């Protein structure tokens, strides 16, 4: 496939969208195209199947997420992006009728091993949700809570240092340094989301999962978070689910396209948006839904 139309359309809403496409006729059931496997993997997913009771939401997905990359997950509503993301730190364990099969490794260790404690796992693989959800506590306590619970500090000075460092990394310090003890919930939506990112960073994660982190934010707050992602990727591995193709194009190094619970294509982001290998990816990025 050879087309710049998808990329153009991202930045030109008037660009030609073409005819609707019947997805069922176009290659579902084939193997993932592109580069799902890597030698630089931080996390590896192999043959993942996920069921909500009898309904299968993820079908045989295999994918590596590399160290220090920003991997974007895109695809139509209900295609399984969030379900896939939540498998990476076992958030789906909280749903008792959800069954996960297959293997997910972090630094080559299976996170679904029966002896794996999910509390330290979720400190290593943190998650930021769609809607900012600060605790009803002070800004300081929101960030300090995790290091205290995980026993990462023994002295108050150490805790102060972690709080400041995390707020700086989340690009929030200058805005809150004079009101650290006022409620986190008093901040604006964008500030609250950066506070949640600071809270995640405070326990020194290795991977940060972001599930549509900007969908509740205005364009200015969104731009701040997007800039932040580029900075954070120097120290962390990031996997982000987004509904916005523009956002995926701006922030990610690789993009994975999901459709009906299957991973259709994964490739360098520019490739996905300029010259996708799979016709379903092409159809999605050019706006042809069927
Ligand atoms: N808690 C749940 N219980 C039952 N079914 C669920 C649950 N969560 C998701 N599903 C189903 O699993 C499928 C995949 O949903 P998921 O939320 O992962 O998709 P998504 O691509 O993230 O969608 P969206 O872009 O709309 O957020 C959908 O059919 C959805 O209805």
PDB file of C-alpha atoms in Angstrom, residues 51-269:
ATOM      1  CA  UNK A  51     -12.628 -13.051  27.801  1.00  0.00           C
ATOM      2  CA  UNK A  52     -15.339 -11.149  29.670  1.00  0.00           C
ATOM      3  CA  UNK A  53     -17.461 -14.128  30.729  1.00  0.00           C
ATOM      4  CA  UNK A  54     -18.248 -15.819  27.376  1.00  0.00           C
ATOM      5  CA  UNK A  55     -17.332 -12.854  25.213  1.00  0.00           C
ATOM      6  CA  UNK A  56     -13.820 -12.824  23.795  1.00  0.00           C
ATOM      7  CA  UNK A  57     -12.366  -9.293  23.728  1.00  0.00           C
ATOM      8  CA  UNK A  58      -8.744 -10.059  22.692  1.00  0.00           C
ATOM      9  CA  UNK A  59      -7.797 -12.731  20.135  1.00  0.00           C
ATOM     10  CA  UNK A  60      -4.302 -14.201  20.111  1.00  0.00           C
ATOM     11  CA  UNK A  61      -2.329 -10.952  20.361  1.00  0.00           C
ATOM     12  CA  UNK A  62       1.478 -11.007  20.484  1.00  0.00           C
ATOM     13  CA  UNK A  63       3.428  -7.761  20.819  1.00  0.00           C
ATOM     14  CA  UNK A  64       6.682  -6.437  22.297  1.00  0.00           C
ATOM     15  CA  UNK A  65       6.900  -3.001  23.903  1.00  0.00           C
ATOM     16  CA  UNK A  66      10.435  -1.624  23.805  1.00  0.00           C
ATOM     17  CA  UNK A  67      12.420   0.128  26.503  1.00  0.00           C
ATOM     18  CA  UNK A  68      12.011   3.909  26.397  1.00  0.00           C
ATOM     19  CA  UNK A  69       9.585   3.941  23.537  1.00  0.00           C
ATOM     20  CA  UNK A  70       6.145   5.519  23.393  1.00  0.00           C
ATOM     21  CA  UNK A  71       3.855   2.876  21.908  1.00  0.00           C
ATOM     22  CA  UNK A  72       0.403   4.097  20.835  1.00  0.00           C
ATOM     23  CA  UNK A  73      -2.597   1.771  20.649  1.00  0.00           C
ATOM     24  CA  UNK A  74      -5.280   2.944  18.213  1.00  0.00           C
ATOM     25  CA  UNK A  75      -8.417   1.463  16.658  1.00  0.00           C
ATOM     26  CA  UNK A  76     -12.209   1.794  16.529  1.00  0.00           C
ATOM     27  CA  UNK A  77     -14.265   1.951  19.709  1.00  0.00           C
ATOM     28  CA  UNK A  78     -14.582  -1.474  21.358  1.00  0.00           C
ATOM     29  CA  UNK A  79     -11.606  -2.999  19.504  1.00  0.00           C
ATOM     30  CA  UNK A  80      -9.916  -3.979  22.774  1.00  0.00           C
ATOM     31  CA  UNK A  81      -7.247  -1.282  23.242  1.00  0.00           C
ATOM     32  CA  UNK A  82      -8.025  -0.642  26.916  1.00  0.00           C
ATOM     33  CA  UNK A  83      -8.474  -4.348  27.655  1.00  0.00           C
ATOM     34  CA  UNK A  84      -5.033  -5.014  26.166  1.00  0.00           C
ATOM     35  CA  UNK A  85      -3.463  -2.121  28.120  1.00  0.00           C
ATOM     36  CA  UNK A  86      -4.999  -3.270  31.390  1.00  0.00           C
ATOM     37  CA  UNK A  87      -3.487  -6.735  30.931  1.00  0.00           C
ATOM     38  CA  UNK A  88      -0.028  -5.165  31.142  1.00  0.00           C
ATOM     39  CA  UNK A  89      -0.349  -4.543  34.881  1.00  0.00           C
ATOM     40  CA  UNK A  90      -3.120  -6.990  35.660  1.00  0.00           C
ATOM     41  CA  UNK A  91      -5.793  -4.343  36.184  1.00  0.00           C
ATOM     42  CA  UNK A  92      -8.220  -6.849  34.665  1.00  0.00           C
ATOM     43  CA  UNK A  93      -7.757  -8.981  37.799  1.00  0.00           C
ATOM     44  CA  UNK A  94     -10.178  -6.581  39.462  1.00  0.00           C
ATOM     45  CA  UNK A  95     -13.014  -7.901  37.215  1.00  0.00           C
ATOM     46  CA  UNK A  96     -13.922 -11.339  38.503  1.00  0.00           C
ATOM     47  CA  UNK A  97     -15.544 -12.558  35.252  1.00  0.00           C
ATOM     48  CA  UNK A  98     -12.516 -11.545  33.175  1.00  0.00           C
ATOM     49  CA  UNK A  99     -10.214 -14.396  32.117  1.00  0.00           C
ATOM     50  CA  UNK A 100      -6.737 -13.785  30.704  1.00  0.00           C
ATOM     51  CA  UNK A 101      -4.804 -16.484  28.799  1.00  0.00           C
ATOM     52  CA  UNK A 102      -1.324 -16.303  27.309  1.00  0.00           C
ATOM     53  CA  UNK A 103       1.915 -14.843  28.597  1.00  0.00           C
ATOM     54  CA  UNK A 104       2.901 -11.306  29.540  1.00  0.00           C
ATOM     55  CA  UNK A 105       6.476 -10.727  30.667  1.00  0.00           C
ATOM     56  CA  UNK A 106       8.245  -7.768  32.228  1.00  0.00           C
ATOM     57  CA  UNK A 107      12.022  -8.086  31.873  1.00  0.00           C
ATOM     58  CA  UNK A 108      11.395 -11.677  30.778  1.00  0.00           C
ATOM     59  CA  UNK A 109       9.468 -12.623  33.955  1.00  0.00           C
ATOM     60  CA  UNK A 110       5.867 -13.733  33.637  1.00  0.00           C
ATOM     61  CA  UNK A 111       3.666 -11.174  35.435  1.00  0.00           C
ATOM     62  CA  UNK A 112       0.812 -13.720  35.564  1.00  0.00           C
ATOM     63  CA  UNK A 113       2.877 -16.187  37.591  1.00  0.00           C
ATOM     64  CA  UNK A 114       0.804 -17.354  40.550  1.00  0.00           C
ATOM     65  CA  UNK A 115       3.474 -16.058  42.948  1.00  0.00           C
ATOM     66  CA  UNK A 116       3.511 -12.564  41.432  1.00  0.00           C
ATOM     67  CA  UNK A 117       2.148 -10.014  43.928  1.00  0.00           C
ATOM     68  CA  UNK A 118       0.137  -7.407  41.996  1.00  0.00           C
ATOM     69  CA  UNK A 119       0.935  -4.529  44.395  1.00  0.00           C
ATOM     70  CA  UNK A 120       4.666  -4.307  43.535  1.00  0.00           C
ATOM     71  CA  UNK A 121       3.818  -5.133  39.908  1.00  0.00           C
ATOM     72  CA  UNK A 122       1.540  -2.078  39.696  1.00  0.00           C
ATOM     73  CA  UNK A 123       4.306   0.062  41.179  1.00  0.00           C
ATOM     74  CA  UNK A 124       6.647  -1.124  38.393  1.00  0.00           C
ATOM     75  CA  UNK A 125       3.939  -0.782  35.743  1.00  0.00           C
ATOM     76  CA  UNK A 126       1.909   2.281  36.712  1.00  0.00           C
ATOM     77  CA  UNK A 127      -1.295   3.457  35.063  1.00  0.00           C
ATOM     78  CA  UNK A 128      -2.829   6.871  34.402  1.00  0.00           C
ATOM     79  CA  UNK A 129      -6.537   6.845  33.649  1.00  0.00           C
ATOM     80  CA  UNK A 130      -8.771   8.840  31.346  1.00  0.00           C
ATOM     81  CA  UNK A 131     -10.289  10.949  34.096  1.00  0.00           C
ATOM     82  CA  UNK A 132      -7.871  12.526  36.586  1.00  0.00           C
ATOM     83  CA  UNK A 133      -8.518  10.822  39.928  1.00  0.00           C
ATOM     84  CA  UNK A 134      -6.484  12.489  42.670  1.00  0.00           C
ATOM     85  CA  UNK A 135      -7.037  11.232  46.225  1.00  0.00           C
ATOM     86  CA  UNK A 136      -9.060  13.612  48.449  1.00  0.00           C
ATOM     87  CA  UNK A 137      -5.819  14.661  50.133  1.00  0.00           C
ATOM     88  CA  UNK A 138      -3.249  17.417  49.772  1.00  0.00           C
ATOM     89  CA  UNK A 139      -1.056  17.723  46.689  1.00  0.00           C
ATOM     90  CA  UNK A 140       1.890  16.615  48.818  1.00  0.00           C
ATOM     91  CA  UNK A 141       0.070  13.571  50.198  1.00  0.00           C
ATOM     92  CA  UNK A 142      -1.116  12.497  46.738  1.00  0.00           C
ATOM     93  CA  UNK A 143       2.505  12.114  45.653  1.00  0.00           C
ATOM     94  CA  UNK A 144       3.901  10.933  49.018  1.00  0.00           C
ATOM     95  CA  UNK A 145       1.310   8.191  49.490  1.00  0.00           C
ATOM     96  CA  UNK A 146       2.850   5.591  47.143  1.00  0.00           C
ATOM     97  CA  UNK A 147       6.462   5.859  48.386  1.00  0.00           C
ATOM     98  CA  UNK A 148       5.164   5.568  51.988  1.00  0.00           C
ATOM     99  CA  UNK A 149       2.966   2.543  51.255  1.00  0.00           C
ATOM    100  CA  UNK A 150       5.721   0.794  49.306  1.00  0.00           C
ATOM    101  CA  UNK A 151       8.267   1.530  52.065  1.00  0.00           C
ATOM    102  CA  UNK A 152      10.562   3.451  49.711  1.00  0.00           C
ATOM    103  CA  UNK A 153      11.542   6.083  52.301  1.00  0.00           C
ATOM    104  CA  UNK A 154      12.650   6.151  55.914  1.00  0.00           C
ATOM    105  CA  UNK A 155      13.099   9.888  56.489  1.00  0.00           C
ATOM    106  CA  UNK A 156      10.879  12.896  55.895  1.00  0.00           C
ATOM    107  CA  UNK A 157      13.654  14.682  53.965  1.00  0.00           C
ATOM    108  CA  UNK A 158      13.794  11.761  51.540  1.00  0.00           C
ATOM    109  CA  UNK A 159      10.043  11.928  51.044  1.00  0.00           C
ATOM    110  CA  UNK A 160      10.224  15.692  50.423  1.00  0.00           C
ATOM    111  CA  UNK A 161      12.840  15.022  47.775  1.00  0.00           C
ATOM    112  CA  UNK A 162      10.726  12.388  46.003  1.00  0.00           C
ATOM    113  CA  UNK A 163       7.659  14.658  46.076  1.00  0.00           C
ATOM    114  CA  UNK A 164       9.588  17.579  44.572  1.00  0.00           C
ATOM    115  CA  UNK A 165      11.353  15.422  41.994  1.00  0.00           C
ATOM    116  CA  UNK A 166       8.116  13.722  40.874  1.00  0.00           C
ATOM    117  CA  UNK A 167       6.255  17.026  40.607  1.00  0.00           C
ATOM    118  CA  UNK A 168       9.134  18.473  38.582  1.00  0.00           C
ATOM    119  CA  UNK A 169       9.174  15.476  36.237  1.00  0.00           C
ATOM    120  CA  UNK A 170       5.430  15.849  35.804  1.00  0.00           C
ATOM    121  CA  UNK A 171       6.012  19.500  34.937  1.00  0.00           C
ATOM    122  CA  UNK A 172       3.814  20.685  37.826  1.00  0.00           C
ATOM    123  CA  UNK A 173       6.275  21.832  40.512  1.00  0.00           C
ATOM    124  CA  UNK A 174       6.395  25.528  39.621  1.00  0.00           C
ATOM    125  CA  UNK A 175       2.607  25.776  39.701  1.00  0.00           C
ATOM    126  CA  UNK A 176       2.131  24.093  43.089  1.00  0.00           C
ATOM    127  CA  UNK A 177       5.317  24.577  45.107  1.00  0.00           C
ATOM    128  CA  UNK A 178       3.710  27.315  47.220  1.00  0.00           C
ATOM    129  CA  UNK A 179       0.535  25.362  47.966  1.00  0.00           C
ATOM    130  CA  UNK A 180       1.683  21.788  48.490  1.00  0.00           C
ATOM    131  CA  UNK A 181      -0.708  21.317  51.407  1.00  0.00           C
ATOM    132  CA  UNK A 182      -3.889  22.433  49.667  1.00  0.00           C
ATOM    133  CA  UNK A 183      -6.232  19.757  48.275  1.00  0.00           C
ATOM    134  CA  UNK A 184      -5.237  18.045  45.020  1.00  0.00           C
ATOM    135  CA  UNK A 185      -8.866  18.238  43.964  1.00  0.00           C
ATOM    136  CA  UNK A 186      -8.638  22.081  43.904  1.00  0.00           C
ATOM    137  CA  UNK A 187      -6.342  21.961  40.870  1.00  0.00           C
ATOM    138  CA  UNK A 188      -7.560  22.396  37.286  1.00  0.00           C
ATOM    139  CA  UNK A 189      -8.268  19.234  35.236  1.00  0.00           C
ATOM    140  CA  UNK A 190      -4.933  19.420  33.416  1.00  0.00           C
ATOM    141  CA  UNK A 191      -3.059  20.040  36.673  1.00  0.00           C
ATOM    142  CA  UNK A 192      -4.895  17.136  38.315  1.00  0.00           C
ATOM    143  CA  UNK A 193      -3.821  14.847  35.472  1.00  0.00           C
ATOM    144  CA  UNK A 194      -0.191  15.985  35.889  1.00  0.00           C
ATOM    145  CA  UNK A 195      -0.596  15.343  39.635  1.00  0.00           C
ATOM    146  CA  UNK A 196      -1.740  11.795  38.827  1.00  0.00           C
ATOM    147  CA  UNK A 197       1.302  11.389  36.589  1.00  0.00           C
ATOM    148  CA  UNK A 198       3.532  12.671  39.459  1.00  0.00           C
ATOM    149  CA  UNK A 199       1.850  10.159  41.781  1.00  0.00           C
ATOM    150  CA  UNK A 200       2.638   7.369  39.314  1.00  0.00           C
ATOM    151  CA  UNK A 201       6.253   8.503  38.862  1.00  0.00           C
ATOM    152  CA  UNK A 202       6.815   8.770  42.642  1.00  0.00           C
ATOM    153  CA  UNK A 203       7.091   4.995  43.065  1.00  0.00           C
ATOM    154  CA  UNK A 204       9.775   4.792  40.346  1.00  0.00           C
ATOM    155  CA  UNK A 205       7.873   2.775  37.764  1.00  0.00           C
ATOM    156  CA  UNK A 206       9.612   1.279  34.763  1.00  0.00           C
ATOM    157  CA  UNK A 207       6.554   1.339  32.520  1.00  0.00           C
ATOM    158  CA  UNK A 208       3.736   3.910  32.466  1.00  0.00           C
ATOM    159  CA  UNK A 209       0.406   2.919  30.923  1.00  0.00           C
ATOM    160  CA  UNK A 210      -1.850   5.772  29.833  1.00  0.00           C
ATOM    161  CA  UNK A 211      -5.490   5.112  29.001  1.00  0.00           C
ATOM    162  CA  UNK A 212      -6.697   8.127  27.013  1.00  0.00           C
ATOM    163  CA  UNK A 213      -4.972  10.485  29.454  1.00  0.00           C
ATOM    164  CA  UNK A 214      -6.021  13.668  27.645  1.00  0.00           C
ATOM    165  CA  UNK A 215      -9.632  12.922  26.761  1.00  0.00           C
ATOM    166  CA  UNK A 216     -10.960  15.030  29.648  1.00  0.00           C
ATOM    167  CA  UNK A 217      -8.555  17.915  28.993  1.00  0.00           C
ATOM    168  CA  UNK A 218      -8.627  21.084  26.910  1.00  0.00           C
ATOM    169  CA  UNK A 219      -6.124  21.582  24.045  1.00  0.00           C
ATOM    170  CA  UNK A 220      -3.637  23.542  26.159  1.00  0.00           C
ATOM    171  CA  UNK A 221      -3.592  20.963  28.965  1.00  0.00           C
ATOM    172  CA  UNK A 222      -3.369  18.234  26.296  1.00  0.00           C
ATOM    173  CA  UNK A 223      -0.321  19.899  24.752  1.00  0.00           C
ATOM    174  CA  UNK A 224       1.372  20.003  28.188  1.00  0.00           C
ATOM    175  CA  UNK A 225       0.784  16.282  28.723  1.00  0.00           C
ATOM    176  CA  UNK A 226       2.011  15.469  25.218  1.00  0.00           C
ATOM    177  CA  UNK A 227       5.231  17.439  25.783  1.00  0.00           C
ATOM    178  CA  UNK A 228       5.601  15.640  29.075  1.00  0.00           C
ATOM    179  CA  UNK A 229       5.341  12.228  27.400  1.00  0.00           C
ATOM    180  CA  UNK A 230       8.339  13.012  25.202  1.00  0.00           C
ATOM    181  CA  UNK A 231      10.368  13.949  28.301  1.00  0.00           C
ATOM    182  CA  UNK A 232       9.187  10.940  30.306  1.00  0.00           C
ATOM    183  CA  UNK A 233      10.093   8.508  27.537  1.00  0.00           C
ATOM    184  CA  UNK A 234      13.762   9.277  28.235  1.00  0.00           C
ATOM    185  CA  UNK A 235      13.399   7.465  31.562  1.00  0.00           C
ATOM    186  CA  UNK A 236      10.302   5.308  31.213  1.00  0.00           C
ATOM    187  CA  UNK A 237       8.624   2.977  28.748  1.00  0.00           C
ATOM    188  CA  UNK A 238       5.196   4.347  27.829  1.00  0.00           C
ATOM    189  CA  UNK A 239       2.169   2.638  26.315  1.00  0.00           C
ATOM    190  CA  UNK A 240      -0.755   4.926  25.505  1.00  0.00           C
ATOM    191  CA  UNK A 241      -4.300   4.234  24.322  1.00  0.00           C
ATOM    192  CA  UNK A 242      -5.691   7.155  22.390  1.00  0.00           C
ATOM    193  CA  UNK A 243      -8.756   7.908  20.294  1.00  0.00           C
ATOM    194  CA  UNK A 244      -6.886  10.707  18.620  1.00  0.00           C
ATOM    195  CA  UNK A 245      -4.831   9.754  15.588  1.00  0.00           C
ATOM    196  CA  UNK A 246      -3.249  13.206  15.690  1.00  0.00           C
ATOM    197  CA  UNK A 247      -2.106  12.500  19.226  1.00  0.00           C
ATOM    198  CA  UNK A 248      -0.710   9.082  18.288  1.00  0.00           C
ATOM    199  CA  UNK A 249       1.141  10.706  15.386  1.00  0.00           C
ATOM    200  CA  UNK A 250       2.557  13.446  17.628  1.00  0.00           C
ATOM    201  CA  UNK A 251       3.668  11.473  20.674  1.00  0.00           C
ATOM    202  CA  UNK A 252       4.512   7.902  19.726  1.00  0.00           C
ATOM    203  CA  UNK A 253       7.474   6.147  18.187  1.00  0.00           C
ATOM    204  CA  UNK A 254       5.475   3.056  17.181  1.00  0.00           C
ATOM    205  CA  UNK A 255       1.760   2.559  16.667  1.00  0.00           C
ATOM    206  CA  UNK A 256      -0.305  -0.606  17.041  1.00  0.00           C
ATOM    207  CA  UNK A 257      -3.623  -0.788  15.189  1.00  0.00           C
ATOM    208  CA  UNK A 258      -6.300  -3.016  16.775  1.00  0.00           C
ATOM    209  CA  UNK A 259      -9.527  -4.152  15.167  1.00  0.00           C
ATOM    210  CA  UNK A 260     -12.235  -6.387  16.693  1.00  0.00           C
ATOM    211  CA  UNK A 261      -9.871  -7.681  19.381  1.00  0.00           C
ATOM    212  CA  UNK A 262      -7.056  -8.455  16.950  1.00  0.00           C
ATOM    213  CA  UNK A 263      -3.749  -6.713  16.499  1.00  0.00           C
ATOM    214  CA  UNK A 264      -3.748  -5.940  12.795  1.00  0.00           C
ATOM    215  CA  UNK A 265      -0.544  -3.960  12.344  1.00  0.00           C
ATOM    216  CA  UNK A 266       2.318  -2.539  14.352  1.00  0.00           C
ATOM    217  CA  UNK A 267       4.933  -0.318  12.780  1.00  0.00           C
ATOM    218  CA  UNK A 268       6.881   2.905  13.168  1.00  0.00           C
ATOM    219  CA  UNK A 269       4.293   5.629  13.678  1.00  0.00           C
TER     220      UNK A 269
END
